[in-house]
PDB file of C-alpha atoms in Angstrom:
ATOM      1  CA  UNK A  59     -36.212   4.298  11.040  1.00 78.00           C
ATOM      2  CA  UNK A  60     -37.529   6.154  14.101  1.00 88.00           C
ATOM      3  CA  UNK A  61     -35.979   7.439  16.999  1.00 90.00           C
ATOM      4  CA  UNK A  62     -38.278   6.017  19.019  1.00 92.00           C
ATOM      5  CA  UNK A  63     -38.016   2.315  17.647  1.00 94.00           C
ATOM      6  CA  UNK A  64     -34.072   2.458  17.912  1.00 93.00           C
ATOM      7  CA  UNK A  65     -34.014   3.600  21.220  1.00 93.00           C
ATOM      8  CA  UNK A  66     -36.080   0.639  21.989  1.00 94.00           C
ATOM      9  CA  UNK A  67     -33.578  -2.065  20.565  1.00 94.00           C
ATOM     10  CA  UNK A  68     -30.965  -3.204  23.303  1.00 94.00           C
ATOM     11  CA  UNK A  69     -27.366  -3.103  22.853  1.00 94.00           C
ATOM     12  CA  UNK A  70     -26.361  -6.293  20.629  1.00 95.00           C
ATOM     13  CA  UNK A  71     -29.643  -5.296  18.389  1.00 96.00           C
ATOM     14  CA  UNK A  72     -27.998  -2.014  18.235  1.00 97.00           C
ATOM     15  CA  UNK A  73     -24.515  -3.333  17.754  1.00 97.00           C
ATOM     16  CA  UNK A  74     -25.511  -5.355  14.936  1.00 98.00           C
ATOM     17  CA  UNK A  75     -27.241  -3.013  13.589  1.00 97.00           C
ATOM     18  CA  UNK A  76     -24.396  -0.880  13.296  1.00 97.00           C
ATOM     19  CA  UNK A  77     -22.395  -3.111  11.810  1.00 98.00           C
ATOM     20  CA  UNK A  78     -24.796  -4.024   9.269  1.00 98.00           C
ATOM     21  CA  UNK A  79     -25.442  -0.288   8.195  1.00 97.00           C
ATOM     22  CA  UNK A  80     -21.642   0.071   7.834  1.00 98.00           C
ATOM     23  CA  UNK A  81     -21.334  -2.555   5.693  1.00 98.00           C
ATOM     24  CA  UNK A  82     -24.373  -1.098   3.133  1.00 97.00           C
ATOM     25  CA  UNK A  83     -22.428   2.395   3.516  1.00 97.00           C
ATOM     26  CA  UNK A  84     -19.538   0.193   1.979  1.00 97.00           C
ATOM     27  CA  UNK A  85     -21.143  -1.144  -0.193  1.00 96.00           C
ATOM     28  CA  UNK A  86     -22.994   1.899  -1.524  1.00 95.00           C
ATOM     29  CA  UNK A  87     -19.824   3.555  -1.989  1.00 95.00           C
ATOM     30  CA  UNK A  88     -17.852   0.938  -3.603  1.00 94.00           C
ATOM     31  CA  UNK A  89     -21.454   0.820  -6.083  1.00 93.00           C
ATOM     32  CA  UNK A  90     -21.199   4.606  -6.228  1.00 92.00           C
ATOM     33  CA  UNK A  91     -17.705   4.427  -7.591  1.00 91.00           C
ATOM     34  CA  UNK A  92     -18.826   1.888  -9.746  1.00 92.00           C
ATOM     35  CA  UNK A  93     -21.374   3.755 -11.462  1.00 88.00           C
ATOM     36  CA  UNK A  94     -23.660   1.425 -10.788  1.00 89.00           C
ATOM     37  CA  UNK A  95     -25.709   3.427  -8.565  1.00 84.00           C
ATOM     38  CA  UNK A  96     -26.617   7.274  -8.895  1.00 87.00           C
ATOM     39  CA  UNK A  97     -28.681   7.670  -5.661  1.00 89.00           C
ATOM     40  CA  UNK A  98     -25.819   9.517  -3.798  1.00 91.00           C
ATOM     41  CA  UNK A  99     -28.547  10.501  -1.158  1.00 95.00           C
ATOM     42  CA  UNK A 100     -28.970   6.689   0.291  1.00 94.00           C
ATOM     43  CA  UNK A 101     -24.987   7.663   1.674  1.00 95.00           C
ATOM     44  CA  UNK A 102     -26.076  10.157   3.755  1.00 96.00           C
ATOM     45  CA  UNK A 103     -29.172   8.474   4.838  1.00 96.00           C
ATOM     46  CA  UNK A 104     -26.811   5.490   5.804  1.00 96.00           C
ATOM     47  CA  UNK A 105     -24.245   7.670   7.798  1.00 97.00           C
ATOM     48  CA  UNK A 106     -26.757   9.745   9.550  1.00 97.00           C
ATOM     49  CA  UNK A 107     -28.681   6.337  10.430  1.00 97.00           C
ATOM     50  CA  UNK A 108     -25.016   5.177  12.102  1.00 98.00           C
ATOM     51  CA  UNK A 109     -24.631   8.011  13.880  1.00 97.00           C
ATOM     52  CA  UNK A 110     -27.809   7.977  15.505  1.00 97.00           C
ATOM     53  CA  UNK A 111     -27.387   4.023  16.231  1.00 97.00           C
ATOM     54  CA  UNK A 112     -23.819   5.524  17.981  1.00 97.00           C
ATOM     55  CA  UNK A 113     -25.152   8.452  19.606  1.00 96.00           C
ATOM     56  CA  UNK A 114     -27.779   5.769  21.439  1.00 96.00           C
ATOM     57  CA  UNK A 115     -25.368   3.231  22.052  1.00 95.00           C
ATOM     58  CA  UNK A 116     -22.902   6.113  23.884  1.00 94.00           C
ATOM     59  CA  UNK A 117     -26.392   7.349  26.251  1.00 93.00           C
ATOM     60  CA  UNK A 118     -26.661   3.482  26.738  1.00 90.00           C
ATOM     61  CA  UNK A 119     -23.397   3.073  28.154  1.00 86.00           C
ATOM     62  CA  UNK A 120     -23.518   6.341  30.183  1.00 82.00           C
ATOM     63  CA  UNK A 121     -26.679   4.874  31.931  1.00 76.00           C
ATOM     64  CA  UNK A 122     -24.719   2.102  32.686  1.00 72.00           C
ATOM     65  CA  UNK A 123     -21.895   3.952  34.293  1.00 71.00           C
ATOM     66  CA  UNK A 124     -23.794   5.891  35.926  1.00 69.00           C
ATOM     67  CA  UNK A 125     -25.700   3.296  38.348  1.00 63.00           C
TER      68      UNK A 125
END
């Protein structure tokens, strides 16, 4: 996913989002541990994609504050 098309969601898209992704990352690393699943990448694709969701949540809120 973009940049551009996450800073475009609003906050509960983004909130949900969030949780959503967490609960994959869970789930990849409960598979992982399983052995079910070899693609140890997808984890890092998942946690960078939550910290980006955070990081434009945080400027979201600092807008707010700020007006």
């Amino acid at each position: 996913m973009e940049i551009s098309e996450i800073r475009a969601k609003t906050k509960q898209e983004l909130q949900k989002m969030c949780r959503a992704e967490r609960e994959k990352l869970r789930s990849l690393r409960f598979d992982i541990k399983l052995k079910q699943s070899k693609n140890v990448r997808e984890i890092r694709k998942a946690r960078k994609l939550i910290a980006r969701i955070l990081t434009i949540l945080n400027a979201k809120k600092g807008e707010i504050t700020k007006n």
